[in-house]
Amino acid sequence: MNRFNGKNIIIGITGGIAGYKICDLIRLLVKENFNVEVIMTKSACEFITPLTIQTLTGNPVYTELFTLIKESKIGHISLAEKADCMVIAPATANVIGKIASGIADDLLTTTVLATKAPVLIVPSMNKNMWENPVVIENIKKISKYHTIMNPAEGLLACGVYGSGKLPEVDDIFEMIKIVLSPKPLLGKKVLVTAGPTIEEIDPVRFISNYSSGKMGYAIARVAKRLGAEVVLVSGRTALKKPYGVETHYVKSAKDMLNKCKEFIEDTDILVKCAAVADYKPESRADKKIKKGKDNKLTLNLIKNPDILFELSKYKKKGAIFIGFAAETEDAEKNAIQKLTNKNLDMIVVNNVAEKDAGFEKDTNRVILITKTGKLPLPLMTKEEVAYNIFDHLKSLSLT
Ligand code: C5P
């Protein structure tokens, strides 16, 4: 299941050098079955050709206000009506100024005025232009009506370092999903832990596990899309920080516990997805342990704190605690025991010994277990598992 299947995205490309990056954005959207239609301003056509865009979207590109389309419906009205979301990227200072003044002198600005769909504006321009008080004033004005994605900092095409860069294309892609999503978690604070913990043996060695963090990061992304304020406490992973999610990186179970304690008293939903090391070395050597003459080296391990149990002492009234159980045998039986022992509202069980689910995979097959029953789910993407967790909380009236 793809929650965005067939959504209509109208992209407006204006005359900025970052226009070429929109080709990648279109590819991401088309790959996930969005229907993409593009309006290009006259200056946009100086940077990239409508033919390139048309080839990528598979749809005609619109450039003229007064071209009648086949079914003789007025162009800007038909695009404005079919849009689920309009995205203007890159948005130049010029188009921002026009939108702020209600000017409608080309197809793009006319469609912006005519649409009832949410409009996402992604400015990109020279640093001095972005800092110009008139542009600042215009942005302030249009942010009352539209969603603005602030530009990133970096080396700009004009050779200057500063703010004004088009945000990364996958962040714009994620922002489109945020804009399109219903917001059942609005006003909720969600704390997610993800990835493995690392327990150091000496300065160069550690004990850890195969957790990739993919499941927890998917939960953080989905919670953000659904309107929550999300904090992610992450162990070491190779994943990109989820867009719009306050992310803190930690190493050990102790670090993870301490970081979570900073947020737990305000948390409405805790999703404890991290694969925490149960044991850690009794002591960490200050210097690298040298190879000795013996064939054996004994490492003494001691138990780590159970983070879920410790955090339950600070659980806010009405808060929901969700744990994960990664099992290789008797998955369900062990999970039910954990639900009780750790005083959880839900436990998500996955058998990590399966070929297509669990650690490092993009898909998962889980069972959601609560005090009132269980819901086995078929194999699905980790993102879809995340949606199912939040949907299930709703169906049980837990949120
Ligand atoms: O007991 P077990 O490790 O199987 O339980 C898994 C659940 O408990 C996960 O949600 C995990 O994040 C959490 N956990 C924890 N602290 C530990 C070990 C696991 O919070 N020390």
Short mmCIF file of C-alpha atoms and ligand atoms in Angstrom, two decimals:
data_model
loop_
_atom_site.label_atom_id
_atom_site.label_comp_id
_atom_site.label_asym_id
_atom_site.label_seq_id
_atom_site.Cartn_x
_atom_site.Cartn_y
_atom_site.Cartn_z
CA MET A 1 0.00 0.00 0.00
CA ASN A 2 1.25 3.45 -0.89
CA ARG A 3 -0.60 6.19 0.96
CA PHE A 4 0.22 8.76 -1.74
CA ASN A 5 -0.65 6.63 -4.78
CA GLY A 6 -1.94 8.80 -7.65
CA LYS A 7 -1.81 12.10 -5.77
CA ASN A 8 -1.62 15.04 -8.15
CA ILE A 9 1.37 17.29 -7.64
CA ILE A 10 1.57 20.48 -9.68
CA ILE A 11 5.15 21.74 -9.67
CA GLY A 12 5.88 25.32 -10.64
CA ILE A 13 9.45 25.84 -11.78
CA THR A 14 10.67 29.43 -11.89
CA GLY A 15 13.87 30.92 -13.29
CA GLY A 16 16.58 29.87 -10.85
CA ILE A 17 19.71 27.85 -11.56
CA ALA A 18 18.52 25.24 -9.01
CA GLY A 19 15.80 24.35 -11.52
CA TYR A 20 17.87 21.43 -12.79
CA LYS A 21 17.58 19.75 -9.37
CA ILE A 22 13.81 19.53 -9.85
CA CYS A 23 14.45 16.78 -12.41
CA ASP A 24 15.55 14.57 -9.49
CA LEU A 25 12.53 15.59 -7.43
CA ILE A 26 10.25 14.60 -10.31
CA ARG A 27 11.98 11.22 -10.60
CA LEU A 28 11.45 10.53 -6.89
CA LEU A 29 7.78 11.48 -7.16
CA VAL A 30 7.11 9.48 -10.32
CA LYS A 31 8.89 6.43 -8.86
CA GLU A 32 6.41 6.47 -5.96
CA ASN A 33 3.37 6.81 -8.28
CA PHE A 34 2.58 10.47 -7.84
CA ASN A 35 1.09 12.11 -10.93
CA VAL A 36 3.30 15.12 -11.65
CA GLU A 37 2.38 18.03 -13.90
CA VAL A 38 4.67 20.97 -14.34
CA ILE A 39 4.20 24.64 -15.08
CA MET A 40 7.36 26.47 -16.14
CA THR A 41 7.77 30.24 -16.23
CA LYS A 42 9.44 31.87 -19.23
CA SER A 43 12.75 32.29 -17.34
CA ALA A 44 12.64 28.67 -16.11
CA CYS A 45 12.75 27.60 -19.77
CA GLU A 46 16.09 29.44 -20.12
CA PHE A 47 17.67 27.06 -17.55
CA ILE A 48 16.07 23.73 -18.44
CA THR A 49 13.92 22.65 -21.35
CA PRO A 50 10.24 21.70 -21.15
CA LEU A 51 11.18 18.60 -23.16
CA THR A 52 13.40 17.31 -20.33
CA ILE A 53 10.60 17.83 -17.83
CA GLN A 54 7.96 16.33 -20.11
CA THR A 55 10.08 13.22 -20.61
CA LEU A 56 10.43 12.77 -16.85
CA THR A 57 6.80 13.38 -15.90
CA GLY A 58 5.20 11.72 -18.92
CA ASN A 59 2.79 14.67 -19.03
CA PRO A 60 2.72 17.82 -21.18
CA VAL A 61 4.48 20.81 -19.64
CA TYR A 62 2.51 24.04 -19.36
CA THR A 63 4.18 27.34 -20.12
CA GLU A 64 1.50 29.61 -21.55
CA LEU A 65 -1.50 31.12 -19.81
CA PHE A 66 -3.63 31.32 -22.91
CA THR A 67 -3.22 27.83 -24.39
CA LEU A 68 -6.44 25.89 -24.50
CA ILE A 69 -6.01 22.28 -23.52
CA LYS A 70 -7.78 19.41 -25.26
CA GLU A 71 -10.97 19.20 -23.21
CA SER A 72 -11.26 22.99 -23.68
CA LYS A 73 -11.28 23.60 -19.94
CA ILE A 74 -9.35 26.72 -19.03
CA GLY A 75 -5.76 25.61 -18.32
CA HIS A 76 -5.09 27.25 -14.96
CA ILE A 77 -8.49 26.28 -13.55
CA SER A 78 -8.13 22.65 -14.56
CA LEU A 79 -4.64 22.42 -13.01
CA ALA A 80 -5.72 24.32 -9.89
CA GLU A 81 -8.66 21.99 -9.35
CA LYS A 82 -6.87 18.71 -9.86
CA ALA A 83 -3.91 19.60 -7.58
CA ASP A 84 -3.59 17.76 -4.26
CA CYS A 85 -0.55 19.93 -3.60
CA MET A 86 1.24 22.70 -5.48
CA VAL A 87 4.98 23.02 -5.12
CA ILE A 88 6.91 26.04 -6.34
CA ALA A 89 10.57 25.06 -6.55
CA PRO A 90 12.84 26.84 -7.00
CA ALA A 91 10.84 29.91 -6.05
CA THR A 92 12.64 33.10 -7.07
CA ALA A 93 12.36 36.45 -5.25
CA ASN A 94 10.31 37.57 -8.25
CA VAL A 95 7.58 34.89 -7.95
CA ILE A 96 7.51 35.30 -4.16
CA GLY A 97 6.93 39.04 -4.66
CA LYS A 98 4.15 38.39 -7.14
CA ILE A 99 2.40 35.87 -4.89
CA ALA A 100 2.70 38.26 -1.94
CA SER A 101 0.98 40.98 -3.99
CA GLY A 102 -1.72 38.77 -5.49
CA ILE A 103 -0.38 39.30 -9.00
CA ALA A 104 -1.55 36.75 -11.57
CA ASP A 105 0.17 37.60 -14.84
CA ASP A 106 1.24 34.14 -16.00
CA LEU A 107 -0.01 30.56 -15.77
CA LEU A 108 1.89 29.77 -12.56
CA THR A 109 0.82 32.76 -10.48
CA THR A 110 -2.74 32.48 -11.81
CA THR A 111 -2.91 28.81 -10.79
CA VAL A 112 -1.60 29.68 -7.29
CA LEU A 113 -4.48 32.11 -6.88
CA ALA A 114 -7.01 29.66 -8.27
CA THR A 115 -6.11 26.56 -6.26
CA LYS A 116 -7.58 25.44 -2.96
CA ALA A 117 -4.80 22.86 -2.53
CA PRO A 118 -1.95 23.46 -0.09
CA VAL A 119 0.96 25.35 -1.68
CA LEU A 120 4.55 24.57 -0.73
CA ILE A 121 7.03 27.29 -1.62
CA VAL A 122 10.72 26.42 -1.79
CA PRO A 123 12.75 29.61 -2.22
CA SER A 124 16.22 29.54 -3.72
CA MET A 125 18.24 32.62 -4.58
CA ASN A 126 21.40 34.62 -3.98
CA LYS A 127 22.18 35.20 -0.27
CA ASN A 128 21.78 38.99 -0.50
CA MET A 129 18.44 38.64 -2.23
CA TRP A 130 17.24 36.17 0.44
CA GLU A 131 18.31 38.64 3.14
CA ASN A 132 16.74 41.64 1.42
CA PRO A 133 14.12 43.23 3.74
CA VAL A 134 11.53 43.29 0.96
CA VAL A 135 11.93 39.53 0.38
CA ILE A 136 11.81 38.94 4.15
CA GLU A 137 8.59 40.97 4.34
CA ASN A 138 7.06 39.06 1.39
CA ILE A 139 7.97 35.68 2.90
CA LYS A 140 6.41 36.73 6.20
CA LYS A 141 3.24 37.70 4.38
CA ILE A 142 2.86 34.57 2.26
CA SER A 143 3.75 32.23 5.14
CA LYS A 144 0.32 33.09 6.58
CA TYR A 145 -1.27 31.31 3.62
CA HIS A 146 1.31 28.89 2.28
CA THR A 147 4.00 26.56 3.64
CA ILE A 148 7.53 27.89 3.20
CA MET A 149 10.55 25.61 3.27
CA ASN A 150 13.57 27.65 4.31
CA PRO A 151 16.59 27.47 1.99
CA ALA A 152 19.66 25.58 3.09
CA GLU A 153 23.09 27.08 3.75
CA GLY A 154 26.04 26.29 1.53
CA LEU A 155 28.06 27.36 -1.48
CA LEU A 156 25.63 29.08 -3.82
CA ALA A 157 25.80 28.91 -7.63
CA CYS A 158 26.88 32.59 -7.64
CA GLY A 159 30.05 31.58 -5.72
CA VAL A 160 28.95 33.08 -2.39
CA TYR A 161 28.64 30.99 0.80
CA GLY A 162 25.44 31.47 2.76
CA SER A 163 21.73 30.90 2.95
CA GLY A 164 19.72 30.66 -0.26
CA LYS A 165 20.46 27.14 -1.49
CA LEU A 166 17.62 24.87 -2.59
CA PRO A 167 17.08 22.30 0.22
CA GLU A 168 18.10 18.74 -0.62
CA VAL A 169 15.68 17.17 -3.06
CA ASP A 170 14.81 14.25 -0.75
CA ASP A 171 13.94 16.77 1.97
CA ILE A 172 11.57 18.55 -0.44
CA PHE A 173 10.11 15.13 -1.29
CA GLU A 174 9.53 14.43 2.41
CA MET A 175 8.06 17.91 2.94
CA ILE A 176 5.51 17.22 0.16
CA LYS A 177 4.45 14.08 2.06
CA ILE A 178 4.20 16.08 5.29
CA VAL A 179 2.01 18.70 3.57
CA LEU A 180 -0.24 16.02 2.03
CA SER A 181 -0.79 13.98 5.21
CA PRO A 182 -3.75 14.19 7.61
CA LYS A 183 -2.69 15.31 11.10
CA PRO A 184 -4.22 12.96 13.71
CA LEU A 185 -1.16 13.38 15.96
CA LEU A 186 -1.23 17.18 15.99
CA GLY A 187 -0.27 18.47 19.44
CA LYS A 188 1.29 15.13 20.46
CA LYS A 189 4.92 14.73 21.45
CA VAL A 190 6.43 11.51 20.19
CA LEU A 191 9.79 10.17 21.38
CA VAL A 192 11.37 7.46 19.23
CA THR A 193 14.56 5.51 19.83
CA ALA A 194 16.25 3.76 16.93
CA GLY A 195 19.32 1.83 15.91
CA PRO A 196 21.80 -0.18 17.93
CA THR A 197 23.64 0.89 21.05
CA ILE A 198 27.41 0.63 21.26
CA GLU A 199 29.16 -0.61 24.38
CA GLU A 200 32.85 0.21 24.28
CA ILE A 201 35.49 -2.34 25.22
CA ASP A 202 38.44 -0.01 24.65
CA PRO A 203 39.00 3.13 22.48
CA VAL A 204 38.79 1.11 19.24
CA ARG A 205 36.46 -1.82 19.93
CA PHE A 206 32.86 -2.20 20.93
CA ILE A 207 29.93 -4.61 21.30
CA SER A 208 26.90 -3.85 19.17
CA ASN A 209 24.27 -5.54 16.96
CA TYR A 210 22.90 -5.58 13.41
CA SER A 211 20.14 -3.02 13.90
CA SER A 212 20.12 -0.59 10.94
CA GLY A 213 17.73 1.93 12.54
CA LYS A 214 15.40 1.70 9.50
CA MET A 215 12.31 0.76 11.52
CA GLY A 216 12.76 3.56 14.10
CA TYR A 217 13.56 6.18 11.47
CA ALA A 218 10.41 5.17 9.55
CA ILE A 219 8.38 5.62 12.74
CA ALA A 220 9.90 9.07 13.33
CA ARG A 221 9.17 10.14 9.72
CA VAL A 222 5.59 8.89 9.80
CA ALA A 223 4.86 10.47 13.22
CA LYS A 224 6.12 13.80 11.84
CA ARG A 225 3.91 13.46 8.73
CA LEU A 226 0.92 12.76 10.98
CA GLY A 227 1.47 16.05 12.79
CA ALA A 228 3.44 15.08 15.92
CA GLU A 229 6.40 16.96 17.35
CA VAL A 230 9.02 14.25 17.11
CA VAL A 231 12.29 13.66 18.96
CA LEU A 232 14.48 10.84 17.73
CA VAL A 233 17.23 9.40 19.92
CA SER A 234 19.41 7.40 17.59
CA GLY A 235 22.25 4.97 17.97
CA ARG A 236 24.91 4.72 15.27
CA THR A 237 23.28 4.24 11.85
CA ALA A 238 24.08 5.05 8.23
CA LEU A 239 20.73 6.80 7.76
CA LYS A 240 20.03 10.42 6.98
CA LYS A 241 18.42 12.51 9.71
CA PRO A 242 14.66 12.48 9.08
CA TYR A 243 13.48 15.85 7.80
CA GLY A 244 11.85 18.01 10.47
CA VAL A 245 12.68 15.64 13.32
CA GLU A 246 14.81 16.77 16.28
CA THR A 247 17.51 14.11 16.26
CA HIS A 248 20.05 13.29 18.98
CA TYR A 249 22.83 10.78 18.48
CA VAL A 250 23.99 8.54 21.32
CA LYS A 251 26.37 5.64 21.74
CA SER A 252 25.67 3.48 24.76
CA ALA A 253 22.48 2.31 26.50
CA LYS A 254 23.38 4.63 29.40
CA ASP A 255 23.65 7.61 27.00
CA MET A 256 20.34 6.61 25.43
CA LEU A 257 18.63 6.43 28.81
CA ASN A 258 20.03 9.83 29.86
CA LYS A 259 19.00 11.50 26.59
CA CYS A 260 15.48 10.02 26.77
CA LYS A 261 15.11 11.20 30.37
CA GLU A 262 15.41 14.80 29.10
CA PHE A 263 12.19 14.38 27.09
CA ILE A 264 10.17 11.64 28.76
CA GLU A 265 8.11 13.75 31.16
CA ASP A 266 6.58 15.65 28.22
CA THR A 267 6.20 12.61 25.95
CA ASP A 268 2.72 11.48 24.86
CA ILE A 269 3.89 8.47 22.86
CA LEU A 270 7.18 6.65 23.38
CA VAL A 271 8.24 4.18 20.70
CA LYS A 272 11.22 2.25 21.94
CA CYS A 273 12.50 0.75 18.74
CA ALA A 274 16.24 0.76 19.49
CA ALA A 275 18.09 -2.53 19.79
CA VAL A 276 19.69 -1.95 23.15
CA ALA A 277 22.65 -4.08 24.20
CA ASP A 278 21.54 -6.13 27.19
CA TYR A 279 25.08 -6.36 28.53
CA LYS A 280 28.14 -4.12 28.49
CA PRO A 281 31.78 -4.67 29.44
CA GLU A 282 32.25 -4.36 33.20
CA SER A 283 34.97 -1.79 32.56
CA ARG A 284 36.22 0.04 29.49
CA ALA A 285 40.01 -0.01 29.01
CA ASP A 286 41.51 3.48 28.57
CA LYS A 287 44.07 2.17 26.08
CA LYS A 288 43.71 -0.35 23.27
CA ILE A 289 43.89 -3.86 24.71
CA LYS A 290 47.06 -5.51 23.37
CA LYS A 291 47.16 -9.00 21.98
CA GLY A 292 48.65 -11.21 24.74
CA LYS A 293 50.42 -14.56 24.70
CA ASP A 294 47.29 -16.42 25.87
CA ASN A 295 44.91 -17.92 23.35
CA LYS A 296 42.00 -16.71 25.43
CA LEU A 297 40.75 -13.30 26.51
CA THR A 298 37.90 -13.10 28.98
CA LEU A 299 35.55 -10.18 28.84
CA ASN A 300 33.34 -9.66 31.88
CA LEU A 301 29.92 -8.31 31.00
CA ILE A 302 27.37 -6.66 33.27
CA LYS A 303 23.71 -5.89 32.69
CA ASN A 304 22.69 -2.59 31.13
CA PRO A 305 19.77 -0.66 32.62
CA ASP A 306 16.41 -1.52 31.04
CA ILE A 307 15.60 1.81 29.47
CA LEU A 308 11.88 1.16 29.10
CA PHE A 309 11.55 0.15 32.73
CA GLU A 310 13.56 3.18 33.94
CA LEU A 311 11.54 5.56 31.76
CA SER A 312 8.24 4.15 33.03
CA LYS A 313 9.02 5.88 36.36
CA TYR A 314 8.59 9.22 34.58
CA LYS A 315 5.59 8.23 32.44
CA LYS A 316 3.14 11.11 32.06
CA LYS A 317 -0.53 10.37 32.82
CA GLY A 318 -2.23 9.05 29.68
CA ALA A 319 1.04 8.51 27.84
CA ILE A 320 1.45 5.46 25.59
CA PHE A 321 4.58 3.30 25.77
CA ILE A 322 5.35 1.02 22.85
CA GLY A 323 8.16 -1.52 22.86
CA PHE A 324 9.63 -3.72 20.15
CA ALA A 325 10.56 -7.32 20.58
CA ALA A 326 13.12 -8.73 18.20
CA GLU A 327 12.95 -12.47 18.71
CA THR A 328 14.45 -15.48 16.97
CA GLU A 329 12.18 -18.09 18.64
CA ASP A 330 8.85 -18.22 20.49
CA ALA A 331 8.35 -14.63 19.34
CA GLU A 332 4.76 -14.17 20.45
CA LYS A 333 5.04 -15.87 23.82
CA ASN A 334 8.15 -13.89 24.80
CA ALA A 335 6.59 -10.65 23.60
CA ILE A 336 3.44 -11.06 25.69
CA GLN A 337 5.66 -11.57 28.71
CA LYS A 338 7.52 -8.33 27.91
CA LEU A 339 4.27 -6.41 27.50
CA THR A 340 3.49 -7.22 31.13
CA ASN A 341 6.99 -7.08 32.61
CA LYS A 342 7.78 -3.72 31.05
CA ASN A 343 4.26 -2.36 31.64
CA LEU A 344 3.75 -1.46 27.98
CA ASP A 345 0.62 -0.41 26.10
CA MET A 346 1.74 -2.16 22.93
CA ILE A 347 4.52 -4.44 21.86
CA VAL A 348 5.51 -4.89 18.23
CA VAL A 349 6.88 -8.35 17.67
CA ASN A 350 9.11 -9.32 14.82
CA ASN A 351 10.96 -12.50 14.20
CA VAL A 352 14.40 -11.26 13.14
CA ALA A 353 15.38 -14.71 11.90
CA GLU A 354 13.14 -14.33 8.82
CA LYS A 355 14.68 -13.68 5.39
CA ASP A 356 12.54 -10.73 4.32
CA ALA A 357 11.94 -9.02 7.66
CA GLY A 358 13.79 -7.49 10.60
CA PHE A 359 17.33 -6.15 10.87
CA GLU A 360 18.70 -4.22 7.88
CA LYS A 361 15.69 -5.05 5.65
CA ASP A 362 13.27 -2.48 4.18
CA THR A 363 10.30 -4.69 4.96
CA ASN A 364 8.95 -6.18 8.15
CA ARG A 365 6.32 -8.72 9.22
CA VAL A 366 5.06 -7.90 12.69
CA ILE A 367 2.32 -8.62 15.20
CA LEU A 368 0.93 -5.72 17.21
CA ILE A 369 0.07 -6.94 20.69
CA THR A 370 -1.87 -4.89 23.23
CA LYS A 371 -3.53 -5.80 26.53
CA THR A 372 -6.79 -6.40 24.66
CA GLY A 373 -5.67 -8.50 21.71
CA LYS A 374 -3.29 -8.98 18.83
CA LEU A 375 -3.14 -7.86 15.21
CA PRO A 376 -0.86 -9.88 12.92
CA LEU A 377 0.19 -7.88 9.85
CA PRO A 378 1.43 -9.24 6.51
CA LEU A 379 4.83 -8.41 5.06
CA MET A 380 4.99 -4.66 4.35
CA THR A 381 7.44 -1.77 4.19
CA LYS A 382 8.73 -0.47 7.50
CA GLU A 383 7.01 2.84 6.75
CA GLU A 384 3.69 1.00 6.35
CA VAL A 385 4.32 -0.80 9.68
CA ALA A 386 4.75 2.64 11.24
CA TYR A 387 1.40 3.82 9.82
CA ASN A 388 -0.28 0.65 11.09
CA ILE A 389 1.06 1.21 14.62
CA PHE A 390 -0.43 4.72 14.76
CA ASP A 391 -3.68 3.60 13.07
CA HIS A 392 -4.01 0.79 15.62
CA LEU A 393 -3.55 3.18 18.55
CA LYS A 394 -6.39 5.26 17.09
CA SER A 395 -8.67 2.24 16.57
CA LEU A 396 -8.14 1.27 20.22
CA SER A 397 -8.90 4.89 21.23
CA LEU A 398 -5.45 5.10 22.77
CA THR A 399 -4.68 8.40 21.01
O1 C5P B 1 13.98 -7.32 26.69
P1 C5P B 1 14.18 -6.98 25.26
O2 C5P B 1 15.49 -6.37 24.96
O3 C5P B 1 13.89 -8.09 24.32
O4 C5P B 1 13.04 -5.90 24.97
C1 C5P B 1 12.96 -5.16 23.81
C2 C5P B 1 12.34 -3.83 24.08
O5 C5P B 1 12.88 -3.25 25.26
C3 C5P B 1 12.66 -2.84 22.98
O6 C5P B 1 11.59 -1.94 22.90
C4 C5P B 1 13.93 -2.17 23.49
O7 C5P B 1 14.11 -0.88 22.92
C5 C5P B 1 13.70 -2.12 24.98
N1 C5P B 1 14.91 -2.25 25.80
C6 C5P B 1 15.21 -1.25 26.68
N2 C5P B 1 16.34 -1.35 27.47
C7 C5P B 1 17.13 -2.45 27.40
C8 C5P B 1 16.82 -3.47 26.52
C9 C5P B 1 15.70 -3.35 25.72
O8 C5P B 1 14.47 -0.28 26.77
N3 C5P B 1 18.21 -2.50 28.16
#
